[in-house]
Amino acid sequence: MTSLGLPRSAIYLDRERSQIAFNWRVLAQAEDKSIPLLERLKYLCIVGSNLDEFFEVRVASLLAQNTIDGQLAQHAAFTSMMERIDKECHALETRQYEVLNQDILPALSRKGIHLLRHTERTEAQRAWVKSYFDREVRPLLTPIGLDPAHPFPQVVNKSLNFIVSLAGKDAFGRGTAIAIVKAPRVLPRVIKIPDELTEKGQAFCLLSSVIHAHIGDLFNDREVLAYSQFRVTRDSDLWVDEDEVKNLRQALQGELQGRQFGMAVRLEVAKNCPESLSQFLLEQFSLSKDRLYAVDGPVNMVRLSELIDHVNQANLRFPAFSAKSDSKLAQKNIFDVLNKQDILLHHPFQPFQTVIDFIRTASLDPNVLAIKQTIYRTGMNSDLMESLITAARMGKEVTVVVELMARFDEEANINWADRLQRAGAQVVYGVVGLKTHAKLALVIRREEGGGLRHYAHLGTGNYHPSTTRFYTDFGLLTAHPKKAAEVNEVFIHLTGLTKPKKLEHLWLAPFFLQPKIIKAIRNEARIAREGRPGRIIAKMNALVDESVIRALYAASADGVKIDLIVRGACTLRPGVPGLSENITVRSIIGRFLEHSRIYYFRNDLQHDVYLASADWMSRNLFRRIEVAFPVLEKSLKKRIISEGLDPYLKDNQNAWVLDSDGSYERKKVRGKQKPFSAQQYLMQTLGSPESEDN
């Protein structure tokens, strides 16, 4: 029983099932025939990528937590949970391949885009593929016949491989019956067949199909009895004891090599893989049959995204869209503008280039003395990082807090850290045991009167120029004396490991953020108890922290009207009588990934609006460095509400409403309602009619 007097299952939804449900909503986009065809294929690939990460991180973590002395603990509750996860994931992946084979590939073929199997290729195309195999593929293949001198090889995480069953004896008279062939990772997974060999449209084939068709060529004088492609998914979380290592970067570099060979958590094979071969593979990877996924198509569906890049039919993609620049801002010195007013940026509807220009201008301005910035994700190529390097080389005091443990971006961050240090920047790696997830940049500039002034950027998203074109996020550029000074205090805390000062404006995790959120929720409850309207609207990626959920339940019971816009996992049960009847939860799945975090509290018409780097998850509130920051100007508050909240509450095209049983129902146009998509509205209202390439 919980402190609310009810069993946990009556109060909280299952986190894993909620996360899987999110992928069902993404899959629904792939099924939606009103969406351009290549975009539907992209959604299928996103589902595949999300499932990969779900197994690499979440399932791997659950298995690791329930492993004792190398053996998986057989607790009834854990076993039941894993059975539910396996059932849901099998159903999701089955439907994913049904959509691919029965809908999207036939529709692409009707549009002149043909992904051809060996049996579907013409004689001329087969001859070309054979030539391609002999010229480009066969020289890179190294078949390994298994025997005592050639044990089962190391198989890289998510790599394409083949298992082959052979008849007869090898060249040495021995009956080696099984061989493993690794597909070269340096080769493209989608191969374009020359146009002159295709009567209509464009023709492609998969590398897996090319190897399938000619795998027998690798085994002279041996009969290939059966074969199958396979792929293993491994635990990809990096485990570094930060209390023990002396140099986190060196330790992490060592761990990155091992990530490719972590504990196996899932095995994918072709649907027609003989049971004897799949069972052999399960034994090699120490997996139960529940972890086996026999798929009707390529085991590495994510790589089909390469097909999208090859196709040049613009009508099969979303209409071109580009962010609308502020021409007035481009003509002025950004520091002069910030001395008069804050600048609110809403990405991707407004360009991230403004942030890049802010840092670039600071790097070249002789009056700028110092630049400080946090880096969580920034990508392999980044103009922003190049500007920081330029600033350091010009003698400015550049401090960069690089989060080395940013999942799947560790290598890029290590490389940037090395380049920054060589340029003379001060690079620190945050606080041991806490990921630095806050999005902060600070510029310290000497003004004409001789004094120093602080200019800051605070954001809800990453400093990654590529993702800002596809993620919705807010950023605030400000020279507000107190807020900018508090940003500097956060940097002093991160670099000096000092106890942070009590901050007036910023809510800093893991010290103040969770208590401040709870206090704001309880304040709305107090207002409601006193007979005035209590109102909370919050938008985030995930809601799973139980302390926040309990506070929301209590506020609901006191009459506070609560609307939550939660893109992904949500364990709060909305609409339960006596518990949460005043709470609604919706999820928006559209063209852009909804990524912004907004907290709104009515607070007796003061309309408190906070933007944040943090979701309402325990890891964000207690195990990360996060910052929520207030938007103080009334005009900017109104913008956030009118752009970031209100449209999503009106959406009846891309919104899914969460029921108390954990199921989601897609919002539909009813009665005299007009169709309304929040993202479409924002593109039309804020975007530019110019081409995406401009």
XYZ file of C-alpha atoms in Angstrom:
694
model
C 0.000 0.000 0.000
C 1.136 3.560 -0.680
C 0.844 6.642 1.532
C -2.397 7.388 -0.344
C -3.927 4.205 1.029
C -4.131 2.489 -2.347
C -1.996 -0.218 -3.962
C 0.769 1.109 -6.222
C -0.849 -0.358 -9.321
C -3.978 1.743 -8.665
C -1.960 4.963 -8.430
C 0.916 4.646 -10.899
C 1.017 3.333 -14.452
C 3.770 0.960 -15.535
C 6.743 2.972 -16.816
C 7.969 0.414 -19.336
C 4.540 -0.132 -20.850
C 4.087 3.634 -21.052
C 7.385 3.931 -22.899
C 6.355 1.195 -25.330
C 2.981 2.914 -25.791
C 4.864 5.989 -26.989
C 6.345 3.894 -29.784
C 2.890 2.677 -30.765
C 1.957 6.337 -31.215
C 5.014 6.895 -33.401
C 4.100 3.780 -35.391
C 0.644 5.256 -35.942
C 2.374 8.066 -37.841
C 3.866 5.463 -40.181
C 0.373 4.055 -40.708
C -1.164 7.466 -41.422
C -1.764 7.708 -45.191
C -2.175 11.486 -44.996
C 1.557 11.775 -44.206
C 4.030 11.780 -47.147
C 5.385 8.336 -47.922
C 9.075 8.870 -47.161
C 8.148 10.519 -43.881
C 6.103 7.437 -42.978
C 9.169 5.305 -43.666
C 11.170 7.644 -41.439
C 8.692 7.078 -38.585
C 9.157 3.321 -39.022
C 12.912 3.822 -38.693
C 12.380 5.967 -35.590
C 10.372 3.155 -34.008
C 13.272 0.814 -34.752
C 15.793 3.230 -33.258
C 13.625 3.763 -30.180
C 13.262 0.016 -29.666
C 17.013 -0.411 -29.980
C 17.601 2.176 -27.264
C 14.820 0.717 -25.109
C 16.636 -2.636 -25.088
C 20.138 -1.164 -24.905
C 19.308 0.991 -21.903
C 16.027 0.243 -20.141
C 15.779 -3.534 -20.561
C 19.523 -3.902 -19.996
C 19.231 -1.890 -16.784
C 16.331 -4.007 -15.508
C 18.227 -7.205 -16.251
C 21.405 -5.885 -14.604
C 19.494 -4.849 -11.473
C 18.046 -8.331 -11.135
C 21.246 -10.269 -11.737
C 22.952 -11.895 -8.755
C 26.379 -13.513 -9.165
C 25.900 -13.591 -12.909
C 22.530 -15.346 -12.700
C 19.200 -13.707 -13.434
C 17.033 -13.577 -10.325
C 13.681 -15.303 -10.803
C 11.459 -13.050 -8.707
C 7.805 -13.481 -9.641
C 7.177 -9.752 -10.053
C 10.293 -9.280 -12.179
C 9.494 -12.308 -14.337
C 5.944 -11.066 -14.871
C 7.206 -7.600 -15.806
C 9.684 -8.976 -18.336
C 6.989 -11.179 -19.867
C 4.799 -8.092 -20.341
C 7.665 -6.181 -21.922
C 8.480 -9.047 -24.290
C 4.857 -9.471 -25.310
C 4.428 -5.768 -26.057
C 7.743 -5.474 -27.928
C 7.058 -8.561 -30.031
C 3.649 -7.184 -30.988
C 5.125 -3.779 -31.800
C 7.919 -5.175 -33.959
C 5.531 -7.538 -35.776
C 3.252 -4.635 -36.658
C 6.255 -2.545 -37.681
C 7.242 -5.101 -40.344
C 3.629 -5.545 -41.456
C 3.422 -1.829 -42.167
C 6.723 -1.992 -44.057
C 5.884 -5.014 -46.203
C 2.164 -4.627 -46.747
C 1.871 -0.872 -46.997
C 4.956 1.299 -47.363
C 7.125 -0.770 -49.739
C 4.227 -1.466 -52.150
C 3.272 2.224 -52.039
C 6.880 3.230 -52.764
C 6.943 0.792 -55.682
C 3.839 2.425 -57.143
C 5.749 5.712 -56.960
C 8.654 4.227 -58.900
C 10.887 3.474 -55.908
C 11.683 -0.233 -55.882
C 13.507 -2.043 -53.071
C 14.236 -5.315 -54.822
C 14.908 -8.739 -53.393
C 17.010 -11.211 -55.386
C 13.941 -12.916 -56.876
C 12.509 -9.574 -57.975
C 15.590 -8.395 -59.861
C 15.909 -8.739 -63.644
C 18.733 -10.768 -65.179
C 20.618 -7.560 -65.944
C 20.158 -6.310 -62.392
C 21.297 -9.664 -60.967
C 24.407 -9.501 -63.117
C 25.165 -6.009 -61.833
C 24.595 -7.075 -58.221
C 26.893 -10.084 -58.742
C 29.560 -7.765 -60.111
C 29.069 -5.385 -57.168
C 29.367 -8.293 -54.735
C 32.596 -9.549 -56.333
C 34.101 -6.074 -56.583
C 32.985 -4.292 -53.391
C 31.692 -6.841 -50.900
C 33.443 -10.203 -51.177
C 36.961 -8.787 -50.610
C 35.785 -7.390 -47.250
C 34.073 -10.552 -46.001
C 35.819 -12.926 -43.629
C 33.757 -16.085 -43.104
C 34.644 -17.898 -39.893
C 34.054 -21.641 -39.770
C 33.523 -22.627 -36.142
C 35.848 -25.191 -34.638
C 38.044 -25.349 -31.502
C 40.579 -23.021 -33.148
C 37.868 -20.670 -34.374
C 35.372 -20.175 -31.545
C 32.250 -18.074 -31.922
C 33.504 -14.561 -32.762
C 32.817 -11.341 -30.933
C 29.709 -9.782 -32.466
C 29.450 -5.998 -32.347
C 26.319 -4.388 -30.941
C 23.588 -3.955 -33.602
C 25.864 -5.093 -36.429
C 24.608 -7.154 -39.385
C 25.829 -10.756 -39.420
C 24.981 -14.081 -41.040
C 24.934 -17.587 -39.654
C 25.411 -20.357 -42.203
C 24.778 -24.111 -41.891
C 27.060 -26.160 -44.144
C 27.032 -29.757 -45.404
C 30.067 -31.903 -46.166
C 33.613 -31.508 -44.894
C 35.963 -28.570 -44.966
C 39.276 -28.412 -46.805
C 40.918 -30.320 -43.960
C 38.411 -33.142 -43.934
C 36.546 -31.964 -40.846
C 32.820 -31.509 -40.530
C 32.659 -27.868 -39.479
C 28.921 -27.352 -39.775
C 28.446 -23.680 -38.902
C 30.093 -20.490 -40.111
C 29.623 -16.846 -39.189
C 29.937 -13.997 -41.688
C 30.117 -10.391 -40.532
C 28.780 -7.730 -42.893
C 31.333 -4.934 -43.354
C 30.235 -1.856 -41.410
C 32.001 0.427 -43.904
C 29.625 -0.478 -46.737
C 26.269 1.228 -47.327
C 23.229 -0.776 -46.287
C 21.111 0.539 -49.179
C 22.658 0.216 -52.646
C 21.342 2.025 -55.708
C 21.100 -0.027 -58.887
C 22.085 2.007 -61.984
C 19.165 3.825 -63.607
C 19.923 2.341 -67.017
C 19.046 -1.086 -65.585
C 15.682 0.101 -64.308
C 12.779 0.605 -66.706
C 10.770 2.970 -64.510
C 11.837 4.937 -61.457
C 14.711 4.046 -59.167
C 15.754 0.592 -57.988
C 17.645 -0.296 -54.812
C 18.753 -3.388 -52.972
C 19.938 -3.992 -49.437
C 23.443 -5.106 -48.563
C 21.850 -8.001 -46.656
C 20.104 -9.069 -49.893
C 23.361 -8.882 -51.855
C 25.147 -11.108 -49.328
C 22.148 -13.453 -49.121
C 22.195 -13.960 -52.882
C 25.879 -14.811 -53.048
C 26.744 -16.257 -49.671
C 27.384 -19.636 -51.275
C 30.311 -18.093 -53.199
C 32.217 -17.891 -49.914
C 32.241 -21.663 -49.365
C 33.778 -23.502 -52.290
C 32.855 -27.197 -52.533
C 30.471 -26.859 -49.574
C 26.705 -27.026 -49.739
C 24.901 -24.250 -47.909
C 22.018 -25.966 -46.123
C 20.527 -22.899 -44.469
C 21.452 -19.375 -43.496
C 20.014 -16.316 -41.827
C 20.916 -12.753 -41.101
C 21.068 -11.883 -37.411
C 21.704 -8.926 -35.171
C 22.275 -8.787 -31.439
C 21.402 -5.806 -29.236
C 23.652 -5.288 -26.227
C 23.696 -3.351 -22.980
C 25.057 0.045 -24.043
C 25.090 1.930 -20.769
C 28.598 2.870 -19.719
C 29.514 1.819 -16.211
C 32.301 3.938 -14.780
C 32.922 4.155 -11.037
C 33.453 7.897 -10.933
C 34.511 7.730 -7.283
C 37.371 5.378 -8.113
C 38.830 6.705 -11.365
C 41.387 9.494 -11.352
C 40.721 10.611 -14.922
C 37.100 10.262 -16.024
C 37.863 10.989 -19.661
C 40.508 8.262 -19.920
C 38.284 5.778 -18.120
C 35.366 6.588 -20.383
C 37.473 6.210 -23.508
C 38.283 2.697 -22.356
C 34.646 1.912 -21.664
C 33.565 3.126 -25.106
C 35.464 0.257 -26.679
C 33.679 -2.228 -24.465
C 30.219 -0.796 -25.151
C 30.107 -2.690 -28.446
C 30.363 -5.976 -26.547
C 28.121 -5.499 -23.535
C 25.675 -8.084 -22.243
C 23.327 -9.326 -24.978
C 19.673 -8.401 -24.378
C 17.940 -9.152 -27.697
C 18.530 -11.339 -30.762
C 16.951 -10.596 -34.129
C 16.967 -13.175 -36.930
C 15.175 -13.568 -40.261
C 11.689 -15.002 -40.083
C 12.757 -18.123 -42.009
C 15.762 -18.838 -39.810
C 15.768 -22.568 -38.912
C 15.062 -23.196 -35.252
C 18.349 -25.074 -34.861
C 20.331 -21.983 -35.914
C 18.341 -19.531 -33.819
C 18.680 -21.840 -30.805
C 22.432 -22.065 -31.397
C 22.662 -18.253 -31.435
C 20.559 -17.915 -28.280
C 22.968 -20.244 -26.493
C 25.989 -18.268 -27.708
C 24.528 -15.032 -26.382
C 23.071 -16.585 -23.197
C 19.561 -15.451 -24.065
C 16.191 -17.021 -23.387
C 13.749 -17.666 -26.201
C 11.702 -14.641 -25.111
C 14.582 -12.456 -26.317
C 14.357 -13.877 -29.854
C 12.753 -11.674 -32.519
C 12.165 -13.359 -35.903
C 11.468 -10.493 -38.305
C 9.968 -10.451 -41.788
C 12.553 -8.230 -43.433
C 15.933 -6.636 -42.736
C 17.024 -7.092 -39.133
C 18.494 -3.595 -39.160
C 15.393 -1.636 -40.199
C 16.886 1.608 -38.898
C 19.327 1.533 -41.817
C 16.424 1.897 -44.258
C 16.740 5.606 -43.513
C 19.515 5.526 -46.137
C 16.827 4.857 -48.738
C 15.131 8.134 -47.813
C 18.360 10.006 -48.505
C 18.665 8.468 -51.988
C 15.174 9.367 -53.226
C 14.806 12.728 -54.940
C 11.010 13.041 -55.092
C 10.179 16.131 -53.032
C 6.444 15.344 -53.108
C 7.098 12.276 -50.933
C 8.464 14.435 -48.113
C 6.972 17.064 -45.854
C 6.717 20.450 -47.617
C 9.898 22.452 -47.195
C 10.001 24.580 -44.073
C 12.617 26.948 -42.684
C 12.776 29.045 -39.580
C 11.926 32.710 -39.946
C 14.799 35.025 -39.088
C 14.348 38.388 -37.451
C 15.802 40.774 -40.043
C 15.908 43.615 -37.504
C 17.995 41.529 -35.135
C 20.439 40.627 -37.906
C 21.146 44.313 -38.536
C 21.953 45.171 -34.921
C 24.642 44.300 -32.418
C 23.090 41.550 -30.297
C 24.524 42.996 -27.077
C 22.866 46.346 -27.784
C 19.553 44.568 -28.292
C 19.892 42.554 -25.074
C 20.658 45.702 -23.100
C 17.122 46.825 -23.970
C 15.114 43.589 -23.961
C 15.238 39.818 -23.653
C 15.044 37.689 -26.806
C 12.820 34.599 -26.752
C 13.540 31.960 -29.400
C 11.110 29.189 -30.301
C 12.841 26.461 -32.306
C 12.502 25.214 -35.000
C 10.096 28.014 -35.913
C 12.822 30.549 -35.184
C 16.425 29.804 -36.130
C 19.005 28.418 -33.736
C 21.462 30.436 -35.805
C 20.728 33.354 -33.465
C 22.336 31.396 -30.607
C 25.302 30.452 -32.795
C 25.692 34.113 -33.781
C 25.534 35.133 -30.106
C 28.519 32.924 -29.270
C 30.362 33.765 -32.506
C 29.921 37.499 -31.920
C 31.174 37.063 -28.370
C 34.212 35.096 -29.573
C 35.255 37.939 -31.915
C 34.253 40.940 -29.775
C 37.379 42.500 -28.189
C 35.267 43.704 -25.250
C 34.220 40.178 -24.312
C 36.466 38.842 -21.576
C 34.969 35.431 -20.836
C 32.578 32.824 -22.216
C 31.199 29.928 -20.206
C 28.999 27.147 -21.556
C 27.584 23.717 -20.739
C 27.705 21.037 -23.423
C 25.499 17.946 -23.258
C 24.927 17.180 -26.947
C 26.437 19.199 -29.779
C 27.241 16.711 -32.557
C 30.446 15.913 -34.424
C 30.430 19.148 -36.447
C 29.483 22.345 -34.681
C 30.018 25.998 -35.613
C 29.214 26.845 -32.012
C 32.097 24.737 -30.689
C 34.419 26.180 -33.320
C 33.547 29.648 -32.025
C 34.485 28.613 -28.493
C 37.813 27.318 -29.800
C 38.366 30.607 -31.640
C 37.605 32.562 -28.477
C 40.113 30.505 -26.484
C 42.796 31.014 -29.119
C 42.159 34.765 -29.015
C 42.981 34.768 -25.323
C 39.497 34.990 -23.844
C 38.693 33.086 -20.679
C 36.685 30.154 -22.034
C 35.193 27.630 -19.618
C 33.246 24.666 -20.951
C 31.439 22.146 -18.768
C 31.366 19.031 -20.952
C 29.116 16.166 -19.922
C 31.114 13.091 -20.873
C 28.313 10.722 -19.867
C 25.767 12.060 -22.401
C 24.438 8.747 -23.674
C 25.620 7.905 -27.225
C 27.355 11.303 -27.537
C 30.306 10.394 -25.336
C 32.803 10.057 -28.178
C 31.885 13.389 -29.780
C 32.094 15.136 -26.408
C 35.501 13.618 -25.648
C 36.798 14.833 -29.007
C 35.492 18.359 -28.401
C 36.928 18.392 -24.886
C 40.340 17.492 -26.291
C 40.217 20.199 -28.971
C 39.017 22.826 -26.508
C 41.799 22.040 -24.067
C 44.420 22.214 -26.798
C 43.068 25.640 -27.764
C 43.513 26.871 -24.183
C 39.971 26.550 -22.852
C 39.299 25.387 -19.316
C 37.348 22.144 -19.625
C 35.650 20.507 -16.660
C 33.435 17.450 -16.566
C 30.722 18.562 -14.202
C 30.031 16.992 -10.834
C 30.943 13.391 -10.081
C 27.850 11.197 -10.060
C 25.564 13.899 -11.508
C 25.046 14.484 -15.216
C 25.221 18.133 -16.207
C 22.046 18.444 -18.269
C 21.408 22.194 -17.859
C 21.579 24.258 -21.064
C 23.479 27.430 -20.169
C 25.838 29.878 -21.849
C 27.287 33.034 -20.330
C 29.192 35.950 -21.851
C 30.984 38.490 -19.651
C 31.665 41.768 -21.454
C 33.269 45.070 -20.504
C 30.897 47.891 -21.338
C 31.743 51.453 -22.410
C 31.585 52.792 -18.872
C 34.223 50.271 -17.768
C 31.954 47.938 -15.833
C 31.278 44.282 -16.554
C 27.923 43.004 -17.770
C 26.650 39.434 -17.982
C 24.730 38.108 -21.001
C 23.194 34.644 -20.831
C 21.447 32.047 -22.924
C 19.236 29.504 -21.167
C 17.430 26.767 -23.058
C 15.216 23.713 -22.911
C 17.145 21.851 -25.624
C 20.687 20.938 -26.595
C 23.368 23.030 -28.277
C 23.066 20.773 -31.317
C 22.361 22.771 -34.505
C 21.051 19.741 -36.424
C 18.440 18.616 -33.918
C 17.161 22.166 -33.459
C 15.626 21.823 -36.933
C 13.525 18.849 -35.828
C 12.962 19.376 -32.072
C 10.655 21.974 -30.546
C 12.500 23.953 -27.880
C 12.614 27.390 -26.292
C 15.669 29.501 -25.582
C 16.022 32.813 -23.773
C 18.776 35.350 -24.382
C 18.934 37.838 -21.532
C 21.021 40.521 -19.888
C 18.730 40.648 -16.842
C 21.282 41.506 -14.124
C 20.045 39.055 -11.489
C 19.252 36.125 -13.764
C 22.520 36.402 -15.693
C 24.482 36.739 -12.445
C 22.780 33.586 -11.141
C 23.861 31.743 -14.288
C 27.409 32.677 -13.338
C 26.799 31.317 -9.834
C 25.767 27.998 -11.361
C 29.024 27.871 -13.325
C 31.023 28.663 -10.174
C 29.178 25.812 -8.458
C 29.948 23.397 -11.318
C 33.618 24.254 -11.669
C 34.504 24.965 -8.063
C 32.259 22.285 -6.553
C 31.126 24.868 -4.022
C 27.784 24.820 -2.298
C 25.464 26.872 -4.524
C 24.147 30.137 -3.214
C 20.446 30.520 -2.608
C 19.155 31.673 -5.974
C 16.253 34.073 -6.341
C 15.277 33.231 -9.912
C 16.811 29.929 -11.050
C 15.582 26.565 -9.778
C 18.685 24.367 -9.637
C 18.666 20.572 -9.384
C 19.483 18.556 -7.394
C 19.178 21.197 -4.651
C 16.125 23.377 -5.220
C 14.256 22.239 -8.335
C 12.083 19.485 -6.883
C 11.129 21.449 -3.714
C 10.304 24.502 -5.842
C 8.058 22.466 -8.150
C 6.277 20.891 -5.182
C 5.890 24.309 -3.523
C 4.375 25.822 -6.691
C 1.932 22.909 -7.028
C 0.917 23.198 -3.371
C 0.465 26.942 -3.774
C -2.120 26.319 -6.504
C -3.818 23.811 -4.182
C -3.946 26.412 -1.393
C -5.440 28.969 -3.766
C -8.094 26.427 -4.841
C -8.943 25.580 -1.215
C -9.477 29.290 -0.581
C -12.072 29.355 -3.355
C -10.083 30.935 -6.178
C -9.135 29.241 -9.474
C -6.068 27.015 -9.277
C -4.468 26.188 -12.621
C -1.393 24.230 -13.729
C -0.244 23.493 -17.265
C 3.026 21.635 -17.786
C 4.729 20.344 -20.908
C 7.590 17.865 -20.837
C 9.040 14.687 -22.321
C 8.293 12.354 -19.421
C 6.535 12.319 -16.038
C 7.503 9.504 -13.687
C 8.654 11.110 -10.411
C 6.370 9.898 -7.654
C 6.824 12.908 -5.355
C 5.601 15.264 -8.091
C 2.767 12.908 -9.041
C 1.565 12.752 -5.432
C 1.586 16.554 -5.232
C -0.431 16.741 -8.457
C -2.945 14.223 -7.092
C -3.349 16.299 -3.935
C -3.810 19.485 -5.970
C -6.401 17.761 -8.137
C -8.325 16.694 -5.022
C -8.326 20.336 -3.908
C -9.885 21.399 -7.213
C -6.880 22.582 -9.233
C -7.422 22.153 -12.972
C -4.295 20.470 -14.351
C -3.394 19.915 -18.002
C -0.247 17.921 -18.714
C 1.349 17.615 -22.158
C 3.711 14.654 -21.855
C 5.265 13.355 -25.060
C 6.646 10.048 -23.787
C 6.419 7.939 -20.633
C 3.854 9.017 -18.043
C 3.089 6.988 -14.909
C 0.413 9.344 -13.544
C -3.118 7.934 -13.844
C -5.445 10.756 -14.962
C -9.193 10.902 -14.461
C -9.442 8.573 -11.452
C -12.388 9.608 -9.204
C -11.190 10.905 -5.863
C -7.578 10.914 -7.039
C -7.049 12.705 -10.328
C -10.387 13.644 -11.873
C -9.126 17.195 -12.518
C -6.029 16.028 -14.409
C -5.788 15.439 -18.155
C -2.713 14.094 -19.939
C -2.111 14.323 -23.644
C 0.796 13.459 -25.918
C 1.595 15.233 -29.193
C 3.248 13.198 -31.955
C 3.853 15.191 -35.127
C 6.396 16.331 -37.657
C 8.705 17.709 -34.959
C 9.823 15.978 -31.782
C 8.148 17.800 -28.899
C 11.074 18.542 -26.594
C 10.385 21.803 -24.731
C 9.755 21.830 -20.984
C 7.330 24.484 -19.768
C 5.846 24.873 -16.275
C 2.883 27.246 -15.897
C 1.240 28.169 -12.574
C -1.653 30.657 -12.558
C -0.731 31.927 -9.057
C -3.636 34.351 -8.616
C -3.179 35.855 -12.100
C 0.577 36.369 -11.722
C 0.948 33.709 -14.425
C 4.292 32.227 -13.403
C 6.027 30.718 -16.428
C 9.204 28.650 -16.190
C 11.239 27.066 -18.967
C 13.491 24.168 -18.019
C 16.011 21.571 -19.097
C 14.344 19.020 -16.801
C 11.498 16.572 -17.175
C 9.595 15.525 -14.072
C 11.641 12.378 -13.561
C 13.594 11.362 -10.462
C 16.844 11.269 -12.419
C 16.344 14.889 -13.544
C 15.284 16.189 -10.162
C 17.795 14.341 -7.962
C 20.648 12.949 -10.085
C 21.372 15.697 -12.587
C 22.392 19.318 -12.762
C 19.277 20.948 -14.206
C 17.979 24.487 -14.352
C 14.462 25.893 -14.603
C 14.311 29.622 -15.224
C 11.477 32.162 -15.099
C 10.316 34.266 -18.004
C 9.589 37.661 -16.460
C 8.511 39.960 -19.290
C 4.732 39.857 -19.740
C 4.932 39.870 -23.528
C 7.261 36.875 -23.524
C 5.081 35.023 -21.002
C 2.140 35.512 -23.341
C 4.198 34.206 -26.240
C 5.132 31.023 -24.402
C 1.544 30.383 -23.389
C 0.166 31.175 -26.845
C 2.878 29.257 -28.711
C 3.988 26.526 -26.324
C 0.839 25.566 -24.418
C -2.505 26.758 -25.771
C -2.153 25.325 -29.308
C -1.321 21.886 -27.899
C -4.426 21.914 -25.718
C -6.511 22.652 -28.839
C -4.819 20.076 -31.086
C -7.250 17.502 -32.529
C -4.928 16.127 -35.222
C -1.721 14.986 -33.477
C -2.904 14.705 -29.870
C -3.365 11.448 -27.971
C -5.280 11.514 -24.674
C -4.221 9.199 -21.845
C -6.941 7.162 -20.128
C -6.763 6.025 -16.508
C -6.050 2.441 -17.641
C -2.845 3.520 -19.426
C -4.247 3.405 -22.971
C -4.092 6.351 -25.351
C -6.901 7.464 -27.664
C -6.196 9.691 -30.622
C -8.007 13.006 -30.474
C -10.528 13.410 -33.295
C -12.481 16.261 -34.821
C -15.963 16.226 -33.325
C -19.156 18.002 -34.274
C -18.542 21.432 -35.731
C -14.894 21.495 -34.702
C -12.330 22.429 -37.315
C -9.160 20.353 -37.723
C -6.328 21.947 -35.759
C -2.693 20.882 -35.559
C -0.495 22.810 -33.122
C 2.670 22.268 -35.136
C 0.999 23.199 -38.410
C -0.405 26.330 -36.809
C 3.031 27.339 -35.519
C 4.665 26.701 -38.897
C 2.088 28.907 -40.590
C 2.230 31.589 -37.906
C 5.953 31.723 -37.156
C 7.687 30.001 -40.055
C 9.035 31.239 -43.352
C 7.656 30.417 -46.792
C 11.233 30.159 -48.032
C 12.774 26.879 -49.071
C 14.394 24.682 -46.465
C 17.663 25.063 -48.331
C 17.730 28.851 -48.010
